[in-house]
Short mmCIF file of C-alpha atoms and ligand atoms in Angstrom, two decimals:
data_model
loop_
_atom_site.label_atom_id
_atom_site.label_comp_id
_atom_site.label_asym_id
_atom_site.label_seq_id
_atom_site.Cartn_x
_atom_site.Cartn_y
_atom_site.Cartn_z
CA MET A 1 0.18 -0.02 -0.24
CA THR A 2 1.48 3.67 -0.81
CA ASN A 3 1.81 5.60 1.93
CA MET A 4 -0.27 8.91 2.59
CA THR A 5 2.68 11.66 1.78
CA ASP A 6 2.97 9.28 -1.90
CA ARG A 7 -0.55 9.70 -2.45
CA LYS A 8 -0.42 13.09 -1.84
CA ASN A 9 2.44 14.34 -3.89
CA ALA A 10 0.65 12.03 -6.53
CA ALA A 11 -2.56 14.01 -6.08
CA ILE A 12 -1.99 17.37 -4.99
CA SER A 13 -0.67 20.16 -6.10
CA ARG A 14 3.04 20.37 -4.90
CA GLY A 15 1.08 24.36 -4.24
CA VAL A 16 -0.05 23.81 -1.63
CA GLY A 17 2.66 23.87 0.94
CA MET A 18 2.29 21.90 3.61
CA THR A 19 3.68 22.05 7.39
CA THR A 20 3.83 18.44 8.65
CA GLN A 21 2.86 14.50 7.26
CA ILE A 22 0.59 14.10 10.38
CA TYR A 23 -3.52 13.05 8.98
CA ALA A 24 -5.79 13.84 11.32
CA ASP A 25 -7.63 11.65 12.47
CA ARG A 26 -9.71 13.64 15.00
CA ALA A 27 -9.02 16.96 17.53
CA GLU A 28 -10.30 17.57 20.85
CA ASN A 29 -9.64 21.14 22.52
CA ALA A 30 -5.47 21.55 22.05
CA GLU A 31 -4.41 17.88 20.56
CA ILE A 32 -5.00 16.21 16.90
CA TRP A 33 -4.85 12.25 17.04
CA ASP A 34 -3.65 10.74 13.35
CA LYS A 35 -4.89 7.85 12.01
CA GLU A 36 -2.12 5.98 13.85
CA GLY A 37 -3.59 7.09 17.46
CA ASN A 38 -0.25 9.47 17.78
CA ARG A 39 -1.23 12.33 19.74
CA TYR A 40 0.15 15.98 19.37
CA ILE A 41 -0.27 19.50 21.21
CA ASP A 42 -1.66 21.68 18.67
CA PHE A 43 0.18 25.09 18.86
CA ALA A 44 -0.73 25.95 15.62
CA ALA A 45 -4.63 25.99 15.82
CA GLY A 46 -5.25 25.48 12.49
CA ILE A 47 -3.41 28.59 12.14
CA ALA A 48 -5.06 30.71 14.65
CA VAL A 49 -8.68 29.60 13.67
CA VAL A 50 -10.13 27.31 17.02
CA ASN A 51 -8.93 30.09 19.54
CA THR A 52 -11.96 28.12 21.13
CA GLY A 53 -10.37 24.79 20.80
CA HIS A 54 -11.09 22.40 18.73
CA ARG A 55 -14.82 20.70 18.59
CA HIS A 56 -15.88 22.93 21.55
CA PRO A 57 -18.64 20.96 23.19
CA ARG A 58 -20.63 24.37 22.35
CA VAL A 59 -19.78 25.53 18.31
CA ILE A 60 -20.75 21.65 17.97
CA GLN A 61 -24.24 22.15 19.76
CA ALA A 62 -24.38 24.97 18.12
CA VAL A 63 -23.68 22.76 14.51
CA LYS A 64 -25.55 20.24 15.18
CA ASP A 65 -29.46 22.14 15.99
CA GLN A 66 -27.87 23.69 12.70
CA LEU A 67 -27.92 21.01 10.62
CA ASP A 68 -31.32 19.53 11.95
CA ARG A 69 -33.46 22.92 10.92
CA PHE A 70 -31.16 24.16 7.66
CA THR A 71 -27.52 24.31 5.92
CA HIS A 72 -28.21 26.42 2.96
CA THR A 73 -30.60 28.64 1.83
CA CYS A 74 -28.84 31.71 -0.12
CA HIS A 75 -29.53 34.44 2.36
CA GLN A 76 -29.37 36.91 -0.72
CA VAL A 77 -32.39 34.08 -2.01
CA VAL A 78 -34.14 33.79 1.17
CA PRO A 79 -32.07 35.16 4.41
CA TYR A 80 -31.64 33.85 7.23
CA GLU A 81 -32.29 35.65 11.37
CA ASN A 82 -28.91 34.54 12.25
CA TYR A 83 -27.33 35.99 10.31
CA VAL A 84 -28.28 39.74 11.16
CA ALA A 85 -28.22 39.12 14.43
CA LEU A 86 -24.82 37.99 14.07
CA ALA A 87 -23.85 41.37 12.13
CA GLU A 88 -26.17 42.85 14.75
CA ARG A 89 -22.66 41.74 17.54
CA LEU A 90 -20.11 42.26 15.27
CA ASN A 91 -21.18 45.73 14.84
CA ALA A 92 -21.64 46.19 18.76
CA ALA A 93 -19.15 44.41 19.60
CA LEU A 94 -15.61 46.44 16.36
CA PRO A 95 -13.96 49.66 18.03
CA GLY A 96 -15.36 52.95 16.96
CA ASP A 97 -18.24 55.20 18.55
CA PHE A 98 -20.18 55.63 15.77
CA PRO A 99 -23.47 53.01 13.40
CA LYS A 100 -21.51 50.04 11.64
CA LYS A 101 -23.22 47.68 9.08
CA THR A 102 -21.91 44.09 8.39
CA ALA A 103 -21.92 41.93 5.28
CA PHE A 104 -20.52 38.57 5.70
CA TYR A 105 -17.55 36.48 3.97
CA THR A 106 -16.03 33.11 3.84
CA THR A 107 -12.35 33.24 3.20
CA GLY A 108 -9.98 36.19 5.17
CA ALA A 109 -9.03 37.27 1.65
CA GLU A 110 -12.13 37.42 0.58
CA ALA A 111 -13.54 39.83 3.82
CA VAL A 112 -9.83 41.69 2.30
CA GLU A 113 -11.31 41.97 -1.27
CA ASN A 114 -14.38 43.26 -0.19
CA ALA A 115 -13.05 45.60 1.95
CA ILE A 116 -11.21 47.23 -0.86
CA LYS A 117 -14.45 46.94 -2.87
CA ILE A 118 -16.50 49.55 -0.32
CA ALA A 119 -13.81 51.71 0.33
CA ARG A 120 -13.14 52.23 -3.80
CA HIS A 121 -16.68 52.47 -3.81
CA TYR A 122 -17.72 54.56 -1.15
CA THR A 123 -14.66 57.48 -2.10
CA GLY A 124 -14.39 56.90 -5.90
CA ARG A 125 -10.56 56.81 -5.50
CA PRO A 126 -8.28 53.85 -6.57
CA GLY A 127 -5.23 53.54 -3.92
CA VAL A 128 -4.82 51.49 -1.62
CA VAL A 129 -1.63 51.68 0.62
CA ALA A 130 -0.76 48.64 2.12
CA PHE A 131 2.88 47.19 4.12
CA ALA A 132 5.98 45.27 3.74
CA GLY A 133 5.83 42.06 5.39
CA GLY A 134 1.90 42.72 5.54
CA PHE A 135 0.05 39.67 4.29
CA HIS A 136 -3.83 39.84 2.95
CA GLY A 137 -3.47 36.36 1.30
CA ARG A 138 -4.32 35.02 -2.26
CA THR A 139 -6.39 35.89 -4.08
CA PHE A 140 -5.47 38.43 -6.86
CA MET A 141 -6.19 41.72 -4.70
CA GLY A 142 -5.03 39.98 -1.17
CA MET A 143 -1.87 38.60 -2.88
CA SER A 144 -1.39 42.20 -4.45
CA LEU A 145 -1.61 44.04 -1.01
CA THR A 146 0.84 41.43 0.86
CA GLY A 147 4.26 42.56 1.10
CA LYS A 148 6.14 39.62 0.69
CA VAL A 149 6.62 38.11 -2.85
CA GLN A 150 8.19 34.86 -2.16
CA PRO A 151 5.71 32.03 -2.83
CA TYR A 152 2.87 34.23 -2.48
CA LYS A 153 3.37 36.93 -5.56
CA ALA A 154 6.32 35.82 -7.50
CA GLY A 155 4.73 34.01 -11.22
CA PHE A 156 1.67 34.75 -10.34
CA GLY A 157 1.39 38.51 -12.08
CA PRO A 158 0.73 41.34 -13.07
CA MET A 159 -0.70 42.52 -9.71
CA MET A 160 -3.44 44.75 -9.61
CA ASN A 161 -2.89 48.55 -10.14
CA ASP A 162 -2.63 51.79 -7.60
CA VAL A 163 -1.72 49.10 -5.11
CA TRP A 164 1.85 50.64 -2.76
CA HIS A 165 3.24 49.20 -0.46
CA LEU A 166 5.29 51.65 2.78
CA PRO A 167 8.17 49.74 5.40
CA PHE A 168 6.26 48.67 8.63
CA PRO A 169 7.36 50.75 11.64
CA ASN A 170 9.57 47.62 13.20
CA ASP A 171 12.53 49.02 15.38
CA LEU A 172 14.12 45.47 15.57
CA HIS A 173 14.69 45.75 12.25
CA GLY A 174 15.59 48.90 12.07
CA VAL A 175 12.09 51.08 10.58
CA SER A 176 11.17 53.64 13.35
CA ALA A 177 7.31 54.82 13.66
CA GLU A 178 9.14 58.30 12.09
CA ASP A 179 10.74 55.89 9.17
CA ALA A 180 7.30 54.62 8.34
CA LEU A 181 5.46 57.58 7.88
CA ALA A 182 8.21 59.84 6.32
CA ALA A 183 7.98 57.04 3.50
CA LEU A 184 4.19 58.24 3.89
CA ASP A 185 4.97 60.95 3.04
CA ARG A 186 7.05 59.91 0.34
CA LEU A 187 4.99 58.08 -1.52
CA PHE A 188 2.74 61.26 -1.07
CA LYS A 189 5.34 63.46 -3.03
CA ALA A 190 6.94 61.16 -5.77
CA ASP A 191 4.00 58.53 -6.73
CA ILE A 192 0.36 58.78 -5.58
CA ASP A 193 -1.94 61.45 -4.78
CA PRO A 194 -2.61 61.51 -1.58
CA ALA A 195 -6.86 62.30 -3.38
CA ARG A 196 -6.88 59.07 -5.35
CA VAL A 197 -6.36 56.63 -1.92
CA ALA A 198 -9.37 55.16 -1.52
CA ALA A 199 -7.38 53.17 2.13
CA ILE A 200 -4.70 52.83 3.84
CA ILE A 201 -4.68 48.67 4.60
CA VAL A 202 -2.39 47.54 8.10
CA GLU A 203 -2.40 44.66 11.13
CA PRO A 204 -2.43 45.66 13.86
CA VAL A 205 -0.05 42.13 14.60
CA GLN A 206 1.59 41.45 11.64
CA GLY A 207 0.85 37.58 11.33
CA GLU A 208 2.46 35.70 8.65
CA GLY A 209 4.67 38.85 8.37
CA GLY A 210 6.59 37.79 11.92
CA PHE A 211 4.02 38.58 14.96
CA TYR A 212 5.39 42.21 14.98
CA GLU A 213 2.64 44.60 16.84
CA VAL A 214 2.18 48.41 15.39
CA PRO A 215 4.63 50.66 18.20
CA ALA A 216 2.50 52.38 20.83
CA GLY A 217 0.77 55.68 19.42
CA PHE A 218 1.54 54.88 15.74
CA MET A 219 -1.64 53.85 14.98
CA GLN A 220 -3.76 57.12 16.29
CA ARG A 221 -0.83 58.86 13.56
CA LEU A 222 -2.35 56.94 10.28
CA ARG A 223 -5.44 57.36 11.56
CA ALA A 224 -4.85 61.89 11.54
CA VAL A 225 -3.32 60.90 7.64
CA CYS A 226 -6.04 58.91 7.13
CA ASP A 227 -8.08 62.05 8.42
CA GLN A 228 -6.54 64.96 6.67
CA HIS A 229 -6.51 63.15 3.18
CA LYS A 230 -10.26 61.56 4.08
CA ILE A 231 -8.08 58.21 3.18
CA LEU A 232 -10.49 55.23 5.20
CA LEU A 233 -8.12 53.06 7.49
CA ILE A 234 -8.58 49.15 7.56
CA ALA A 235 -7.82 47.07 10.11
CA ASP A 236 -7.21 43.33 9.20
CA GLU A 237 -7.80 41.53 11.93
CA VAL A 238 -8.12 38.31 10.81
CA GLN A 239 -5.63 36.77 12.47
CA THR A 240 -5.47 39.55 15.73
CA GLY A 241 -9.33 38.99 15.85
CA PHE A 242 -11.11 36.79 18.39
CA ALA A 243 -9.21 37.63 21.52
CA ARG A 244 -5.70 36.10 20.75
CA THR A 245 -4.40 39.42 21.56
CA GLY A 246 -5.93 39.26 24.55
CA LYS A 247 -9.01 42.09 23.78
CA LEU A 248 -11.59 40.54 21.28
CA PHE A 249 -10.30 43.07 18.23
CA ALA A 250 -6.76 43.76 18.25
CA MET A 251 -7.46 47.21 17.31
CA GLU A 252 -8.37 48.04 21.58
CA HIS A 253 -5.21 48.50 22.02
CA HIS A 254 -4.73 51.03 19.81
CA GLY A 255 -8.09 53.56 21.05
CA VAL A 256 -8.50 54.78 17.93
CA ALA A 257 -11.57 53.08 15.58
CA ALA A 258 -10.70 51.65 11.98
CA ASP A 259 -13.17 52.55 8.96
CA LEU A 260 -13.29 49.14 8.29
CA THR A 261 -12.07 46.17 9.56
CA THR A 262 -11.61 42.07 7.85
CA MET A 263 -12.68 39.03 9.97
CA ALA A 264 -12.23 35.61 9.65
CA LYS A 265 -10.20 32.94 11.37
CA GLY A 266 -11.12 32.80 14.71
CA LEU A 267 -14.39 34.21 14.10
CA GLY A 268 -16.06 30.06 12.76
CA GLY A 269 -13.99 28.11 15.85
CA GLY A 270 -13.56 26.13 12.94
CA LEU A 271 -16.04 26.64 10.19
CA PRO A 272 -15.40 29.07 7.33
CA ILE A 273 -16.93 32.72 8.39
CA SER A 274 -15.55 35.94 7.78
CA ALA A 275 -17.51 39.47 7.53
CA VAL A 276 -16.65 43.20 7.27
CA THR A 277 -17.06 45.47 9.14
CA GLY A 278 -17.67 49.62 8.89
CA ARG A 279 -18.78 52.42 8.97
CA ALA A 280 -22.81 52.05 8.20
CA GLU A 281 -22.38 55.00 5.65
CA VAL A 282 -19.13 53.40 3.93
CA MET A 283 -20.65 49.80 3.86
CA ASP A 284 -24.52 51.30 2.30
CA SER A 285 -22.08 52.43 -0.57
CA PRO A 286 -22.06 49.02 -2.84
CA ASN A 287 -25.68 48.83 -4.31
CA PRO A 288 -27.30 46.05 -3.90
CA GLY A 289 -26.29 42.42 -5.19
CA GLY A 290 -22.15 44.53 -5.94
CA LEU A 291 -21.51 42.34 -2.54
CA GLY A 292 -22.63 38.89 -1.60
CA GLY A 293 -21.34 35.68 -2.94
CA THR A 294 -23.37 32.00 -2.71
CA TYR A 295 -21.95 30.73 0.76
CA ALA A 296 -22.02 34.05 1.85
CA GLY A 297 -22.39 33.70 5.82
CA ASN A 298 -23.17 29.82 5.59
CA PRO A 299 -26.18 28.59 8.48
CA LEU A 300 -23.82 26.45 10.06
CA ALA A 301 -21.08 28.77 10.60
CA VAL A 302 -23.21 31.65 11.54
CA ALA A 303 -24.27 29.69 13.71
CA ALA A 304 -20.51 28.69 15.05
CA ALA A 305 -20.22 31.75 15.27
CA HIS A 306 -22.03 33.11 17.67
CA ALA A 307 -20.84 29.97 19.97
CA VAL A 308 -17.58 31.43 19.77
CA LEU A 309 -18.37 35.28 20.70
CA ASP A 310 -20.21 33.87 23.37
CA VAL A 311 -17.77 31.31 24.65
CA ILE A 312 -15.23 33.70 24.04
CA GLU A 313 -17.59 35.74 26.86
CA ASP A 314 -18.18 33.05 28.78
CA GLU A 315 -15.09 31.79 29.48
CA GLN A 316 -13.36 34.69 29.49
CA LEU A 317 -10.74 33.35 26.65
CA CYS A 318 -9.45 37.59 26.62
CA ASP A 319 -8.41 37.90 30.37
CA ARG A 320 -7.26 34.43 29.88
CA ALA A 321 -4.60 34.89 26.57
CA THR A 322 -3.48 37.40 28.49
CA ARG A 323 -2.77 35.18 31.37
CA LEU A 324 -0.99 32.45 29.17
CA GLY A 325 1.35 34.92 26.64
CA GLN A 326 2.48 36.02 30.18
CA ARG A 327 3.97 32.66 31.23
CA LEU A 328 4.85 31.74 27.85
CA LYS A 329 7.16 34.42 27.17
CA GLN A 330 7.86 34.23 30.77
CA ARG A 331 9.16 30.36 30.23
CA LEU A 332 11.11 32.29 26.96
CA ALA A 333 12.72 34.69 29.21
CA GLY A 334 13.74 31.73 31.65
CA ILE A 335 16.11 30.38 28.78
CA ALA A 336 16.65 32.85 26.86
CA SER A 337 20.39 33.69 28.26
CA GLU A 338 21.62 30.56 28.05
CA VAL A 339 20.51 30.37 24.28
CA PRO A 340 22.24 33.72 22.62
CA GLU A 341 20.03 32.61 19.25
CA ILE A 342 16.93 34.48 20.97
CA THR A 343 16.74 38.04 20.13
CA ASP A 344 13.51 38.69 20.65
CA ILE A 345 9.80 37.37 22.98
CA ARG A 346 7.55 39.77 22.24
CA GLY A 347 3.17 40.16 21.37
CA PRO A 348 -0.03 40.94 22.99
CA GLY A 349 -2.08 38.36 24.31
CA PHE A 350 -1.47 35.49 23.75
CA MET A 351 0.04 36.44 20.02
CA ASN A 352 3.45 35.41 20.87
CA ALA A 353 6.38 34.87 19.24
CA VAL A 354 10.68 34.72 19.01
CA GLU A 355 12.72 35.06 16.72
CA PHE A 356 16.47 33.68 16.09
CA ASN A 357 19.34 35.16 15.25
CA VAL A 358 22.69 33.47 14.62
CA ALA A 359 24.63 34.23 17.76
CA GLY A 360 26.33 37.77 19.30
CA SER A 361 25.00 38.91 15.02
CA ASP A 362 22.11 40.30 13.44
CA LYS A 363 21.82 37.83 10.92
CA PRO A 364 18.61 36.20 10.85
CA ASN A 365 18.25 32.34 12.01
CA PRO A 366 16.18 30.05 9.78
CA GLU A 367 17.82 27.62 9.88
CA MET A 368 17.82 27.08 14.16
CA THR A 369 14.21 27.82 13.54
CA ASN A 370 13.57 25.43 11.19
CA ARG A 371 15.29 22.63 13.38
CA ILE A 372 13.55 23.82 16.44
CA ARG A 373 10.11 23.26 14.97
CA GLU A 374 11.77 19.76 13.71
CA GLU A 375 12.02 18.86 16.92
CA ALA A 376 9.04 19.71 18.18
CA LEU A 377 7.51 17.57 15.72
CA LYS A 378 9.54 14.76 16.92
CA ARG A 379 8.09 15.29 20.91
CA ASN A 380 4.46 15.69 18.88
CA LEU A 381 4.35 19.21 19.21
CA ILE A 382 2.73 21.04 16.03
CA LEU A 383 4.75 24.43 15.69
CA LEU A 384 4.80 27.38 13.20
CA THR A 385 7.39 29.70 11.63
CA CYS A 386 6.50 32.76 10.43
CA GLY A 387 8.59 36.08 9.18
CA VAL A 388 9.94 37.17 5.93
CA TYR A 389 13.45 35.74 7.33
CA GLY A 390 11.77 32.52 8.36
CA ASN A 391 13.35 33.30 11.87
CA VAL A 392 10.74 33.51 14.26
CA ILE A 393 7.98 30.84 15.49
CA ARG A 394 4.45 31.85 16.18
CA PHE A 395 2.51 30.68 19.37
CA LEU A 396 -1.25 30.15 18.89
CA ALA A 397 -2.42 27.49 20.84
CA PRO A 398 -6.25 27.90 21.29
CA LEU A 399 -6.84 29.71 24.27
CA THR A 400 -8.94 26.79 25.31
CA ILE A 401 -5.74 24.71 25.79
CA GLN A 402 -5.71 23.03 29.66
CA ASP A 403 -2.83 24.22 32.00
CA GLU A 404 -1.64 20.43 32.29
CA VAL A 405 -1.22 20.32 28.55
CA PHE A 406 0.08 23.67 28.28
CA ASP A 407 2.83 23.25 30.45
CA GLU A 408 3.18 19.68 28.72
CA ALA A 409 3.61 21.86 25.24
CA LEU A 410 6.20 24.14 27.25
CA ASP A 411 8.48 21.78 28.90
CA LYS A 412 8.79 20.18 25.24
CA LEU A 413 9.62 23.97 23.37
CA GLU A 414 12.58 24.06 25.88
CA ASP A 415 13.46 20.47 25.23
CA SER A 416 13.32 20.97 21.40
CA ILE A 417 14.86 24.15 21.69
CA ARG A 418 18.01 22.94 23.46
CA ALA A 419 18.19 20.33 20.81
CA ALA A 420 17.70 22.33 18.16
CA ARG A 421 21.39 23.79 19.38
CA ALA A 422 23.26 20.45 20.39
C1 PLP B 1 -4.26 39.18 8.38
C2 PLP B 1 -4.82 38.32 7.44
N1 PLP B 1 -5.45 38.69 6.06
C3 PLP B 1 -6.10 37.59 5.22
C4 PLP B 1 -5.50 36.29 5.70
C5 PLP B 1 -6.31 35.20 4.75
O1 PLP B 1 -7.28 34.57 4.89
P1 PLP B 1 -7.51 33.45 4.40
O2 PLP B 1 -6.13 31.91 4.64
O3 PLP B 1 -8.68 32.66 4.88
O4 PLP B 1 -7.61 33.76 3.05
C6 PLP B 1 -5.23 36.06 6.33
C7 PLP B 1 -4.36 34.00 6.25
O5 PLP B 1 -3.24 33.55 7.32
C8 PLP B 1 -4.10 36.60 7.36
O6 PLP B 1 -3.29 36.18 8.63
#
């Protein structure tokens, strides 16, 4: 019998990269079992999706109840109350003391696409400004906005017109908030009239780009530039949303509101759903039929999302994210003196990362980072890397992880870091 890796290689496009060759059989909270019965601790959570854990009983129950009623009508044809109620909840939950409206989609990239469509329609302007190192999806606008060429853009061009990239403010890599704002100023002088810019899109914490948080005060300054030129500010909260950073939305750390927010991943607790929420007059700009999609706001995913929001509130997952993050960062700080390759330990709430350089230099160390990931996998701990240089390990375990499983994972992590140096 051919093994699964051979079958996968024969059947699946090489372009669909895979981090592990663990074929999932079942999963529960922060644990996954493969077909051979091996148990893994999941510090990836399906890339920040199951913040509420695999198969949270309340999410499962909500989906089962919905399965017994109807699975699909298309909200644009025969609407359902749950869709409206979820929009009401998101409108109330997003930062910003102004009337808001929502539209649902299925993936993060689709939410981003639609946020740009809405922004262009409302402003009547074409330009969009994004950040180097940012990630916004694999569709045409998503990849055009994404600030990383390999593997996301190379060979797929031409990219969309009128997309401009700024350096992301990141003191660790020598780009200050002033540098980024000066680059924006230069962009407006050299390349595009700000009166032609519809939106600036930013991740409050860059996800795929390396878990770098927008520095304190920067978002407010970006907001001021947007206000000055009547540009819309779009917060891409696809990865940061739903309690991951210790708040329901990462923008709550920054004291200003975006005009539009994109969400996905954690919202559905494992079912595919995404959303754009924003200023009511902006969201209402496109004509009826201009927004939507056959599966957009699927009833099963909408039911799951209601349960996710209930669980986050009832189990106080924002506070739990902060506590888990503190424990993880303390543990890493505890070994940092013995591991000179560790150059930074960071991240709000439980959106944490550790970055590795070659010891005593500022040269990124993707080799060691990858070895740590492999050593962890040998110890049945699933880790993800990220960053433009591939030298960052990001931690995305479910926020519902049991204390004993979390402690076990921290032991495995420490052993893996030590083993990768040996
Ligand atoms: C910030 C951000 N935006 C957009 C996306 C794209 O989401 P999806 O993969 O669901 O299309 C991602 C996915 O990782 C993301 O992290």
